[in-house]
Tab-separated table of C-alpha atoms and ligand atoms in Angstrom:
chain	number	residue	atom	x	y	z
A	1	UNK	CA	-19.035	5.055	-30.541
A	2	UNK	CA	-22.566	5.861	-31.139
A	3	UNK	CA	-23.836	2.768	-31.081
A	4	UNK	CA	-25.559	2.071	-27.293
A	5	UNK	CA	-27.665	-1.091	-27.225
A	6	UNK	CA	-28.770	-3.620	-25.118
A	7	UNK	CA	-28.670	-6.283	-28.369
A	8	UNK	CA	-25.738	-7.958	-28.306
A	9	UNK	CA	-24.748	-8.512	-31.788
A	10	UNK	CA	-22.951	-12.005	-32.178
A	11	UNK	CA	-24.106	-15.334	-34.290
A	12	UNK	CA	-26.634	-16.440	-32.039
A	13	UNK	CA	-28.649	-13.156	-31.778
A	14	UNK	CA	-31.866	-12.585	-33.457
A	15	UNK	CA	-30.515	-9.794	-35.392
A	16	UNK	CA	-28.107	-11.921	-37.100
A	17	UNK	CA	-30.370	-14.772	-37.773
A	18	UNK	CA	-32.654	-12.199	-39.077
A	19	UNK	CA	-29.971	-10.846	-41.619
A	20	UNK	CA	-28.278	-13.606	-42.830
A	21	UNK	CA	-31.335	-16.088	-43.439
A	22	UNK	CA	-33.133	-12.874	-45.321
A	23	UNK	CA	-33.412	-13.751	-49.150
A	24	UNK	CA	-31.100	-11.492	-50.987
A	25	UNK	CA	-27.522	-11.170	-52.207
A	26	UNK	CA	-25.198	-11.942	-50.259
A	27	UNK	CA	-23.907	-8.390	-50.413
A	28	UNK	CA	-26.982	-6.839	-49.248
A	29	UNK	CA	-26.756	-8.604	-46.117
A	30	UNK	CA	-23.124	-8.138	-45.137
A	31	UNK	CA	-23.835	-4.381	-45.650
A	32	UNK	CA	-27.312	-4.584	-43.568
A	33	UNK	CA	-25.240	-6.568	-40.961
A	34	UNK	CA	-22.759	-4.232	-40.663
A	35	UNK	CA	-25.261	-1.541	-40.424
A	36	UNK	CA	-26.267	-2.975	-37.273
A	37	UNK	CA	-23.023	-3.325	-35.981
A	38	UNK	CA	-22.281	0.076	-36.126
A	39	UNK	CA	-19.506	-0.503	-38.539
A	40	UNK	CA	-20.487	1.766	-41.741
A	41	UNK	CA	-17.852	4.850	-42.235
A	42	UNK	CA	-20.637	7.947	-41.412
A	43	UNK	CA	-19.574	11.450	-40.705
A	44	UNK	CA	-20.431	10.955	-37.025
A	45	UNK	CA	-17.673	8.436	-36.967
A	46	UNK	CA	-14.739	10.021	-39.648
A	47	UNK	CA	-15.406	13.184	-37.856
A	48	UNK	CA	-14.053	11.297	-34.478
A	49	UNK	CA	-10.954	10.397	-36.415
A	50	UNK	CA	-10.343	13.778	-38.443
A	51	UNK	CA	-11.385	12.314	-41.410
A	52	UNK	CA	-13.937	14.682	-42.193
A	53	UNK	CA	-14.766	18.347	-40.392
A	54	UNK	CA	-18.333	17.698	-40.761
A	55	UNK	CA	-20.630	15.379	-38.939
A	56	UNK	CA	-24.348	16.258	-40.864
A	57	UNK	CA	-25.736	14.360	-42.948
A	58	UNK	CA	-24.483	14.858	-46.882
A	59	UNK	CA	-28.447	14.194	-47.377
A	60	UNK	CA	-30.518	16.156	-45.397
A	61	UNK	CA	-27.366	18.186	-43.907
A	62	UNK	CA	-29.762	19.120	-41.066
A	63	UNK	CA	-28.886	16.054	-37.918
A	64	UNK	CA	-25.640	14.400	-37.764
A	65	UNK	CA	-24.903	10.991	-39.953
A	66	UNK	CA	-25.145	8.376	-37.806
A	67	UNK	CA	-25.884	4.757	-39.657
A	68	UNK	CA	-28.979	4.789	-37.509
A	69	UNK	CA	-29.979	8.714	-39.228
A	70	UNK	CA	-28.682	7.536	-42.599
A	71	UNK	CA	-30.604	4.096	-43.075
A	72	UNK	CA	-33.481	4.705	-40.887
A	73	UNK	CA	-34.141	8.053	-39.599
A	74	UNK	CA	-33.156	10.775	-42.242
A	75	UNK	CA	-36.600	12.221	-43.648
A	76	UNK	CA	-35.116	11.315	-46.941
A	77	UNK	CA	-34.759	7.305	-45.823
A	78	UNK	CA	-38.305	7.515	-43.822
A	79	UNK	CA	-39.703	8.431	-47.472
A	80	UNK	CA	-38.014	5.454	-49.110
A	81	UNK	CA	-39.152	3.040	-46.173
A	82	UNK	CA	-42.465	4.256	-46.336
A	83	UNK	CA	-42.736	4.020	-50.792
A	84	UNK	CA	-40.808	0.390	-50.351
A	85	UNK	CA	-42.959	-2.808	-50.856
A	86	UNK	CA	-43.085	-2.519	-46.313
A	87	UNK	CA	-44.969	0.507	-46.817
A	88	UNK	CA	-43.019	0.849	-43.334
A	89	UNK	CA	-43.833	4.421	-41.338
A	90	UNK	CA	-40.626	4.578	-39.453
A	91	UNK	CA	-42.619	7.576	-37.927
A	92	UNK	CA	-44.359	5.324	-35.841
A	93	UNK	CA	-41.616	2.903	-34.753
A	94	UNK	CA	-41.799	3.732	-30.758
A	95	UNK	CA	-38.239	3.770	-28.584
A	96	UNK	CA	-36.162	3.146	-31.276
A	97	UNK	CA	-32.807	4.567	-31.077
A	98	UNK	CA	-30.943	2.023	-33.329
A	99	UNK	CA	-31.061	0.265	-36.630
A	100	UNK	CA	-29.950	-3.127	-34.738
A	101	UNK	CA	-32.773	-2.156	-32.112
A	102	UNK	CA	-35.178	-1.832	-34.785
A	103	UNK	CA	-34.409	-5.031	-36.570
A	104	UNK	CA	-34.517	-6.973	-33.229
A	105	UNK	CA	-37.998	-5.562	-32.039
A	106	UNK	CA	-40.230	-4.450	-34.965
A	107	UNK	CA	-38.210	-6.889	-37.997
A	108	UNK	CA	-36.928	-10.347	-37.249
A	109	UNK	CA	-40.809	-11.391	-35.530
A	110	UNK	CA	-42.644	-10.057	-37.734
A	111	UNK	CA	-41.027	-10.574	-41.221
A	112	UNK	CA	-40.261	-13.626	-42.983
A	113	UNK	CA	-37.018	-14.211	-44.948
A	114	UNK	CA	-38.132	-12.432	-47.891
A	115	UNK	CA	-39.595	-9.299	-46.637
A	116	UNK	CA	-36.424	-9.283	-44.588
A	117	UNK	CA	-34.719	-9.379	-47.927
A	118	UNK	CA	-36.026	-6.260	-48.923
A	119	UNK	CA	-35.037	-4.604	-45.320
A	120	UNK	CA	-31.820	-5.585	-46.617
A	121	UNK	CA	-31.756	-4.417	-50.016
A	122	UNK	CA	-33.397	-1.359	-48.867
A	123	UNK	CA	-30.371	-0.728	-46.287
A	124	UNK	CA	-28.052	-1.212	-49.080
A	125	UNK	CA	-30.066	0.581	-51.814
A	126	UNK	CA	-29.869	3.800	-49.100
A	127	UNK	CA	-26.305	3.253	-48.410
A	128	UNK	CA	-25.624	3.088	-52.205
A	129	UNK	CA	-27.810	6.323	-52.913
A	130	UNK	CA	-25.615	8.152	-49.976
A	131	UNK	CA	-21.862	7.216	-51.494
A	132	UNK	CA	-23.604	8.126	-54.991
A	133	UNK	CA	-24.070	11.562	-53.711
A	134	UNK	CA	-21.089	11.756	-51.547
A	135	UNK	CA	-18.802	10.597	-53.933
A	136	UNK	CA	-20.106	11.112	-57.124
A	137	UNK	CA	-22.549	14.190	-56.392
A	138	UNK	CA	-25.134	11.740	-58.223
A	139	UNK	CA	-28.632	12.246	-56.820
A	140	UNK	CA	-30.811	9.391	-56.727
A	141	UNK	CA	-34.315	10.436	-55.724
A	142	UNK	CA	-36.774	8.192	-53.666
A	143	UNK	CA	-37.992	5.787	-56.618
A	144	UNK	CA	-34.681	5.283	-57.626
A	145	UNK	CA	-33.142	4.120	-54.852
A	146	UNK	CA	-36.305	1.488	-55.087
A	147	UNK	CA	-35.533	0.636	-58.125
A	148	UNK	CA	-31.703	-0.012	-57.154
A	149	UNK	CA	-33.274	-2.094	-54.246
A	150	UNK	CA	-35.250	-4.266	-56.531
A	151	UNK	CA	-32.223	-4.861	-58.692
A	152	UNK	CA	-30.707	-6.588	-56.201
A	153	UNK	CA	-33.055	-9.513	-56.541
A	154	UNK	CA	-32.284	-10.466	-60.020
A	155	UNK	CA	-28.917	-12.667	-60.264
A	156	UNK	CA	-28.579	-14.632	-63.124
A	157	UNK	CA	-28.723	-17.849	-62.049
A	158	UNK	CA	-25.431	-19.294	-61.107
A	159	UNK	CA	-26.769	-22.856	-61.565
A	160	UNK	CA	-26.068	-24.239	-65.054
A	161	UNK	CA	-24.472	-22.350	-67.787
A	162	UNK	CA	-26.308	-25.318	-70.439
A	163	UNK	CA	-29.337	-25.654	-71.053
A	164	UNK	CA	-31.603	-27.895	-69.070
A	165	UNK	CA	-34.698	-29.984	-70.219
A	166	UNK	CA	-37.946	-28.914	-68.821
A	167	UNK	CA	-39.779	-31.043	-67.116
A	168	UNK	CA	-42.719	-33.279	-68.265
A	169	UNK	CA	-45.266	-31.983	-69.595
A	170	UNK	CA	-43.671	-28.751	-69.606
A	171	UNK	CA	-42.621	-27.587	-73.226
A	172	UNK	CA	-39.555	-24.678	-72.908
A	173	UNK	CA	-39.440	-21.839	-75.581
A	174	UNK	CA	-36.444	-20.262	-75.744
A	175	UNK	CA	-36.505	-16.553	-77.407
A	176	UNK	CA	-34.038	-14.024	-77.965
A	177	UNK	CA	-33.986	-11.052	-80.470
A	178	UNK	CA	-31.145	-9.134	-82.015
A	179	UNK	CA	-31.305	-5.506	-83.418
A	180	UNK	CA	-28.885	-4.153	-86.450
A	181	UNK	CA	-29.241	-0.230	-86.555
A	182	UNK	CA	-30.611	0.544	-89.721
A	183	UNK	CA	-31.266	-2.791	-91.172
A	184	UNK	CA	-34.350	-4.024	-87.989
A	185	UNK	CA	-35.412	-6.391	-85.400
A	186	UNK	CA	-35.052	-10.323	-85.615
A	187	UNK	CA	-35.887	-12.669	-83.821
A	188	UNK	CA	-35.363	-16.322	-82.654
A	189	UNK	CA	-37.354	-18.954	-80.581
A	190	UNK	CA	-37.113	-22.920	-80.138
A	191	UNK	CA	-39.802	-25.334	-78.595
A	192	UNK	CA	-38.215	-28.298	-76.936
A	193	UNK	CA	-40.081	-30.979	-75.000
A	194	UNK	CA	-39.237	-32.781	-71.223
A	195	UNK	CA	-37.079	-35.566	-74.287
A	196	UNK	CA	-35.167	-32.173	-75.523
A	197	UNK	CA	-36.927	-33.217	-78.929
A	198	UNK	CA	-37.483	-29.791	-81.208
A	199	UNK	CA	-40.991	-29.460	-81.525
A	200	UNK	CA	-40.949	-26.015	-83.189
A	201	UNK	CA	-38.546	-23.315	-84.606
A	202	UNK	CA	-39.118	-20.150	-85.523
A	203	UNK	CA	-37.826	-16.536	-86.719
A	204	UNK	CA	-39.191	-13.272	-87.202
A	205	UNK	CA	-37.974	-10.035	-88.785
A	206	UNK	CA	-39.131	-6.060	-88.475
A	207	UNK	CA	-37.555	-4.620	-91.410
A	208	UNK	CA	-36.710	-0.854	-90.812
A	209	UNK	CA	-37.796	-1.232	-87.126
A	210	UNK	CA	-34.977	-0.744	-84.495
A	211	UNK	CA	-35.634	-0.959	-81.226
A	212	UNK	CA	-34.067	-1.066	-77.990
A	213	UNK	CA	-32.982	-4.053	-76.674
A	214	UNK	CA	-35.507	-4.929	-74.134
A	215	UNK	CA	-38.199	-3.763	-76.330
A	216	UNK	CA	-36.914	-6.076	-79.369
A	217	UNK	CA	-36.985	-8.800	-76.310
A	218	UNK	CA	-40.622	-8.304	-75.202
A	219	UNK	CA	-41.707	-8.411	-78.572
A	220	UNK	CA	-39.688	-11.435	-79.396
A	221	UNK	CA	-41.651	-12.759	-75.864
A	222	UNK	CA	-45.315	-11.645	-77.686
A	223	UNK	CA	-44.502	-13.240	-81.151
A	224	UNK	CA	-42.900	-16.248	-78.954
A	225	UNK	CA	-46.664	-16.177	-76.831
A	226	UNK	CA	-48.794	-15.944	-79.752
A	227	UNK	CA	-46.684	-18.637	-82.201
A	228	UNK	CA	-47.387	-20.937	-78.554
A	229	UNK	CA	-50.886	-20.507	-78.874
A	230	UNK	CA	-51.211	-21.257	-82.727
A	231	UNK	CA	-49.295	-23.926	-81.656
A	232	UNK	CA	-51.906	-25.466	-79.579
A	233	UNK	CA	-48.871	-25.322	-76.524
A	234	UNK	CA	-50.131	-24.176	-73.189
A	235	UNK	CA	-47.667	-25.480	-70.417
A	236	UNK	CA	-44.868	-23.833	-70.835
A	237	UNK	CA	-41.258	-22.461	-69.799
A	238	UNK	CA	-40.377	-19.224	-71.817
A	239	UNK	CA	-36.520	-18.587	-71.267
A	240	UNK	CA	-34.764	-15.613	-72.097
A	241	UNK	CA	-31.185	-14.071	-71.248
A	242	UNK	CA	-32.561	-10.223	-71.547
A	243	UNK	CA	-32.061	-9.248	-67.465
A	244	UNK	CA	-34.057	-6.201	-68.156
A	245	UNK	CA	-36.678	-7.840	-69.342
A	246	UNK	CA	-36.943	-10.148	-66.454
A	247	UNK	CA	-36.352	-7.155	-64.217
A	248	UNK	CA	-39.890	-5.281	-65.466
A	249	UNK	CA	-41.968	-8.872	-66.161
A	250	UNK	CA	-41.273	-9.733	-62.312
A	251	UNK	CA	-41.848	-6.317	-61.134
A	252	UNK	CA	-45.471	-5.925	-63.387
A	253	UNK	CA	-46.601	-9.511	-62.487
A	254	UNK	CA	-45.893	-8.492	-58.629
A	255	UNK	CA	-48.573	-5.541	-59.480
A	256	UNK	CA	-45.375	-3.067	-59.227
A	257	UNK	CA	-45.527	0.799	-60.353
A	258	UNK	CA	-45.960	0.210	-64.316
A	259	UNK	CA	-45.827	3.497	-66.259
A	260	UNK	CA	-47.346	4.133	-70.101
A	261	UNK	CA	-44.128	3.168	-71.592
A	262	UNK	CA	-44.243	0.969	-74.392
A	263	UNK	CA	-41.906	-1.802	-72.672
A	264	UNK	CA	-44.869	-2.165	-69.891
A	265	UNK	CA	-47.667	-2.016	-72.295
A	266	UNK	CA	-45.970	-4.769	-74.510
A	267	UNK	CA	-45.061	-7.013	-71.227
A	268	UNK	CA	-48.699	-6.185	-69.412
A	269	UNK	CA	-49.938	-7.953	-73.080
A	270	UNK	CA	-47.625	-10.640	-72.007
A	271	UNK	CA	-48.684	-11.403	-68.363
A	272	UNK	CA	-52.355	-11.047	-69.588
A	273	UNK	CA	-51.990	-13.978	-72.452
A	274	UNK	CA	-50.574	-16.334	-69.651
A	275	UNK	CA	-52.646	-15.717	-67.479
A	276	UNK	CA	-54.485	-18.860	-66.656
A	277	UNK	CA	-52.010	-21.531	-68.376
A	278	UNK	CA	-49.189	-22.241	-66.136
A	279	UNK	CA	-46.835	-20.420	-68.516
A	280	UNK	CA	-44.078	-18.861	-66.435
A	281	UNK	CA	-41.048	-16.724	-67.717
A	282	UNK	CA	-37.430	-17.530	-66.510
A	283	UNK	CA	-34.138	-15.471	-66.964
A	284	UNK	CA	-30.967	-17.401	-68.115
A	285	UNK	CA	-27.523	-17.272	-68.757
A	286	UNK	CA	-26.922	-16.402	-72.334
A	287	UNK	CA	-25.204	-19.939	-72.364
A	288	UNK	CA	-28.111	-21.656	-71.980
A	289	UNK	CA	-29.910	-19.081	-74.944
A	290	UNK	CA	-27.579	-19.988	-77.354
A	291	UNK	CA	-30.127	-21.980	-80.282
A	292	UNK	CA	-32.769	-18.777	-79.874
A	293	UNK	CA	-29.724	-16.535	-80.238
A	294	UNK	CA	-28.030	-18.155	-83.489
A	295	UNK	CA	-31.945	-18.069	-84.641
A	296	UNK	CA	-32.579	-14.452	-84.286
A	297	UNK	CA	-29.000	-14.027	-86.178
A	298	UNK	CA	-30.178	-16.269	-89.109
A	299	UNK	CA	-33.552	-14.279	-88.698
A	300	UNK	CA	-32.327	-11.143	-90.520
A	301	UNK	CA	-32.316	-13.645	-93.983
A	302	UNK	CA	-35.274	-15.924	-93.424
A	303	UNK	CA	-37.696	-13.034	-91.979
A	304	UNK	CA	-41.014	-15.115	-90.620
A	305	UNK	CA	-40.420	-18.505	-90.944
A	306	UNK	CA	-42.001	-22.132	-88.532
A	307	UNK	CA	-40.180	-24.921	-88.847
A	308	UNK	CA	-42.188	-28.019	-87.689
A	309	UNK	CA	-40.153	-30.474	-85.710
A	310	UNK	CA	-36.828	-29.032	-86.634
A	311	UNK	CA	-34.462	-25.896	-86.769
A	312	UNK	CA	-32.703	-23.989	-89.965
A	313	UNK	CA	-29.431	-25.968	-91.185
A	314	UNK	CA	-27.231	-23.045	-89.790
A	315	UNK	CA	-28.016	-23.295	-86.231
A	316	UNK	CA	-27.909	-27.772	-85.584
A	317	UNK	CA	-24.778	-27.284	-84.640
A	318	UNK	CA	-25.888	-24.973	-81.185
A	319	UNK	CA	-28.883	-27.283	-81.238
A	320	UNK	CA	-26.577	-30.401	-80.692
A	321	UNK	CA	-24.524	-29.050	-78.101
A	322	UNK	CA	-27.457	-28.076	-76.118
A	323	UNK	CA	-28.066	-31.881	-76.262
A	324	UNK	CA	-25.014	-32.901	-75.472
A	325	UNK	CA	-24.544	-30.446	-72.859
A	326	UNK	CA	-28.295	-30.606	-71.338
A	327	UNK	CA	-28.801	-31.145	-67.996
A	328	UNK	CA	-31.813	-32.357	-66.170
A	329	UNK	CA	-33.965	-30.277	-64.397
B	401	ZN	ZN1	-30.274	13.042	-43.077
C-alpha cells in the first residue's frame, strides 16, 4: 500500500469526525472518507494488481496516481484548491505526505463543518473530473470541476413534498414559468399568508419571447419581486422548483464569479430589490409548486392578469389540495 501514516483511521479519530460531521451530501463524504483511507482505485494501486500497465497520473501523466497526487498534490488539483472558496495553497502545506495527514493537521482544527463540506465536495468534484477523463476522455477544466463542487450543495429538499405555510408575518410567493417554443413565456405566482389565505394571484405572458428555462424562471422571480412591491408586501418567502435558478441566486448572493450573462444580470436585479427586506428565496420540490405551475399554464390565455384575494377558476382545485395537504412550518 501507499498509504504510511501515523493517523489511525477508525470512528473515533479526528479525521473521521472531521468528514462525516462536514455539511455536504452524504456521497461527498463517503468518497472524501475513503480518500483518506487509501481506498480509491488509482493507477498506483491497479498497477499492483495488473489492472493497468501504467501508474502516472491520466492528468498530469508526469508523477504516479496516488489518491494523495490525485486529490491533493497533482498541479492540476493544487489549481482547483487554490480557485476553491479555501483559496487553499497546498504549496505551502509543510510535511504533508497524505490526504488523511492533511485533513488531521491543517483541516479538522481549523475548519468548521461547512468549510469542511467544501474539502469534501472538492475531493469528490476532483475524483469526478479524473473518472470523466479516464473513462469518458471528458475534460473538465479548473472552474468546472468548481462548479461540479458547488452542485453538490443543492438537494432538493427531502422534507415535505406539500406545501407548507410560512410563518407569521411571513407572506410566501410561489412562482414558476413555463415556455411553449414558438408561442412565449408565461408565468404564474401565488401570495399566501402564515393562515394559507390567498392574498394575491397573478400571471404574466411574453408573447413571441422564448426563453430558456432558467431565464423564463428569473424573470418570473423579477415580475414576482416587482408585483410584491406594488403590493405593498415586504416580508417574504419566494419559492420556486427551478434548481438552476437556485444554483446561480445562492452562488451570486455568496458574491460568487458572476459573468455578463443575461441569467446573472436578471438575478443580480433580483438580490439588489431584496436587499434590505428580509425577502429570502427557497428551492422546492415541484410538489410543493404546484398552484404557481397550473398558473403559468393558464397564463398563456389570460396574459397579465392580479387577482385580489383569489386565484383563476381553473387552478382551485391545486389551490385546495395545497390546503388540505399543507403542513406547518
Ligand atoms: Zn497528476
Amino acid at each position: 500500500m501507499v498509504y504510511s501514516s501515523s493517523v489511525v483511521l477508525d470512528s473515533r479519530s479526528s479525521v473521521w469526525k472531521g468528514i462525516w460531521h462536514a455539511e455536504a451530501p452524504v456521497t461527498c463524504r463517503s468518497l472524501a472518507w475513503r480518500a483518506c483511507r487509501d481506498e480509491l482505485p488509482v493507477r498506483s494501486l491497479l498497477v499492483q494488481s495488473g489492472l493497468v500497465d501504467n501508474a502516472l497520473c491520466p492528468i498530469c501523466g508526469r508523477l504516479p496516481e496516488t489518491v494523495t497526487h490525485a486529490l491533493l498534490l497533482c498541479d492540476d488539483a493544487k489549481l482547483v484548491w487554490f480557485a476553491s472558496p479555501l483559496g487553499l495553497r497546498v504549496e505551502s502545506l509543510r510535511g504533508v505526505s497524505t490526504l488523511s495527514q492533511w485533513i488531521d493537521q491543517y483541516c479538522v482544527d481549523t475548519l468548521d463543518d461547512e468549510a469542511m463540506g467544501v474539502v469534501c465536495a472538492t475531493m469528490w468534484a476532483l475524483w469526478h473530473r479524473r473518472n470523466a477523463w479516464v473513462f469518458h476522455s471528458k475534460g473538465m477544466d479548473c472552474m468546472q470541476v468548481l462548479a461540479k463542487a458547488s452542485s453538490m450543495f443543492v438537494v432538493v429538499p427531502d422534507g415535505p413534498d406539500a406545501w407548507v405555510l410560512p410563518s407569521s408575518p411571513y407572506v410566501k410567493v410561489n412562482f414558476a414559468a413555463a415556455v411553449k417554443d414558438n408561442v412565449g413565456t408565461a408565468m404564474g405566482m401565488i401570495f399566501r399568508d402564515s393562515f394559507g389565505t390567498t392574498r394575491a394571484s397573478g400571471t404574466n405572458f411574453l408573447e413571441d419571447e422564448c426563453f430558456e428555462p432558467q431565464i423564463a424562471e428569473a424573470l418570473c422571480y423579477k415580475w414576482a419581486l416587482e408585483q410584491s412591491g406594488d403590493l405593498g408586501f415586504s416580508e417574504i418567502i419566494f419559492e420556486t422548483d427551478c434548481q438552476k435558478l437556485y444554483i446561480q441566486w445562492n452562488q451570486l448572493k455568496q458574491g460568487k464569479a458572476s459573468d455578463d450573462s443575461y441569467l446573472h444580470s436578471l438575478l443580480e436585479e433580483c438580490i439588489m430589490m431584496i436587499q434590505g427586506t428580509g425577502s429570502s428565496l427557497r428551492l422546492v420540490r415541484p410538489t410543493a409548486n404546484k398552484v404557481a405551475q397550473c398558473l403559468a399554464d393558464v397564463a398563456f390565455d389570460y396574459g397579465e392578469k392580479v387577482w385580489m384575494g383569489v386565484v383563476p377558476e381553473e387552478v382551485s382545485s391545486h389551490l385546495q389540495s395545497d390546503m388540505a395537504n399543507a403542513k406547518l412550518p
